[in-house]
Coordinates of C-alpha atoms in Angstrom, one line a residue:
M1 CA -13.3 18.0 5.2
T2 CA -11.0 18.5 7.9
G3 CA -8.5 15.6 7.2
P4 CA -8.3 12.3 5.5
L5 CA -11.1 9.6 5.9
T6 CA -9.6 5.7 5.3
L7 CA -12.0 3.3 5.5
E8 CA -11.3 -0.7 6.2
L9 CA -13.8 -3.1 5.0
L10 CA -15.2 -6.1 3.4
A11 CA -16.7 -5.1 0.0
L12 CA -19.9 -6.2 0.4
P13 CA -23.5 -5.2 -1.1
K14 CA -24.5 -3.6 2.4
A15 CA -21.1 -1.9 3.0
V16 CA -21.8 0.2 -0.2
P17 CA -24.5 2.5 1.8
E18 CA -22.5 2.2 4.9
V19 CA -19.6 4.2 3.3
R20 CA -22.0 6.5 1.3
R21 CA -23.2 7.8 4.8
A22 CA -19.6 7.7 6.4
V23 CA -18.4 9.5 3.5
R24 CA -21.4 12.0 3.3
E25 CA -21.0 12.9 7.0
H26 CA -17.0 12.9 6.4
L27 CA -17.5 15.9 3.9
G28 CA -20.3 17.5 5.7
A29 CA -22.3 17.9 2.3
P30 CA -23.9 15.8 0.2
C31 CA -21.8 15.6 -3.0
S32 CA -23.4 14.1 -5.2
E33 CA -20.5 13.2 -7.3
V34 CA -18.4 11.6 -4.9
L35 CA -20.9 9.3 -3.7
L36 CA -21.4 8.4 -7.2
C37 CA -17.7 7.7 -7.7
V38 CA -17.6 5.8 -4.4
T39 CA -20.4 3.8 -5.2
E40 CA -19.1 2.8 -8.7
L41 CA -15.7 1.6 -7.4
L42 CA -17.0 -0.3 -4.7
T43 CA -19.6 -2.0 -6.9
N44 CA -16.7 -2.7 -9.4
V45 CA -14.5 -4.7 -6.4
I46 CA -17.9 -6.6 -5.9
D47 CA -18.8 -7.6 -9.2
H48 CA -15.5 -8.2 -10.7
V49 CA -13.3 -9.1 -7.8
G50 CA -15.6 -10.8 -5.6
E51 CA -18.0 -10.3 -2.7
A52 CA -16.4 -10.0 0.8
T53 CA -12.7 -8.9 -0.9
P54 CA -11.2 -6.8 1.5
V55 CA -11.1 -3.1 0.3
S56 CA -9.6 0.2 1.5
V57 CA -11.4 3.8 1.1
S58 CA -9.7 6.4 0.8
L59 CA -10.6 10.2 0.8
F60 CA -8.6 13.1 1.3
R61 CA -7.9 16.9 -0.1
A62 CA -5.4 16.8 -2.8
P63 CA -2.4 19.1 -2.6
D64 CA -3.8 21.1 -5.9
G65 CA -7.3 21.2 -3.8
C66 CA -9.1 18.9 -5.4
T67 CA -10.9 15.8 -3.8
R68 CA -9.1 12.7 -4.2
L69 CA -10.9 9.3 -3.7
E70 CA -9.3 5.9 -3.6
V71 CA -10.5 2.4 -3.5
T72 CA -7.7 -0.4 -2.8
D73 CA -8.5 -4.1 -3.7
P74 CA -5.9 -7.3 -3.3
D75 CA -6.7 -8.3 -7.2
A76 CA -4.0 -6.8 -9.4
H77 CA -5.3 -8.8 -12.3
A78 CA -8.7 -7.9 -12.2
W79 CA -8.3 -4.2 -14.3
L80 CA -11.1 -1.8 -15.6
I81 CA -11.7 -1.7 -18.7
A82 CA -14.2 1.1 -20.3
R83 CA -16.9 -0.2 -22.3
N84 CA -19.0 1.2 -25.0
P85 CA -22.3 -0.9 -23.9
G86 CA -25.5 -0.8 -26.1
E87 CA -28.7 0.7 -25.5
D88 CA -29.9 -2.4 -24.5
D89 CA -27.1 -3.6 -22.0
E90 CA -27.4 -3.3 -18.5
T91 CA -24.0 -3.2 -17.2
G92 CA -21.0 -1.2 -18.7
R93 CA -21.7 2.5 -17.7
G94 CA -20.1 2.7 -14.3
L95 CA -16.8 3.8 -15.8
L96 CA -18.1 6.1 -18.3
L97 CA -19.9 7.7 -15.8
L98 CA -16.7 8.2 -13.5
D99 CA -15.6 9.6 -16.3
A100 CA -18.0 12.0 -17.1
V101 CA -18.0 13.7 -13.5
T102 CA -14.8 13.5 -12.2
R103 CA -11.2 15.7 -13.4
R104 CA -9.4 12.4 -14.0
W105 CA -9.2 8.8 -12.7
G106 CA -6.7 5.5 -13.3
V107 CA -5.3 3.0 -11.6
W108 CA -2.2 1.9 -10.1
L109 CA -0.4 -0.7 -8.6
P110 CA 1.1 -0.5 -5.1
P111 CA 3.1 -3.1 -3.8
A112 CA 0.2 -5.8 -3.2
G113 CA -2.8 -5.6 -5.3
K114 CA -4.4 -2.4 -7.0
T115 CA -5.5 1.1 -6.6
V116 CA -8.3 2.9 -8.4
W117 CA -8.5 7.0 -7.9
C118 CA -10.2 9.7 -8.9
E119 CA -9.9 13.2 -8.4
L120 CA -13.5 15.7 -8.6
P121 CA -12.9 19.5 -8.3
G122 CA -12.2 21.2 -5.4
G123 CA -15.7 21.9 -3.1
C124 CA -16.8 18.6 -2.1

């Protein structure tokens, strides 16, 4: 990763593979954990805020050397809640996956909307 990557787009299902491709090309490596995280965060916007929501995706190297991914959307009220899905539930595992593959993650409220971020150990 040479510098930050920032993408402005509409959260549509067809945008997910396009963003994954842009992230992979920017990183210069597959980095499956980063791709999993960007997929999960964009899908959460589509599912819980709504299709065609304007979003910003940012990827950069944090001062401590980890890779930081941020997804910002305009809805400050659609909070992420980690659930404990049953074995037959078809949804509800995304944030558990995010928690499992990242060093840490969270949500903060910029002046407009919300940003969901995660940090992954160096390398990717």
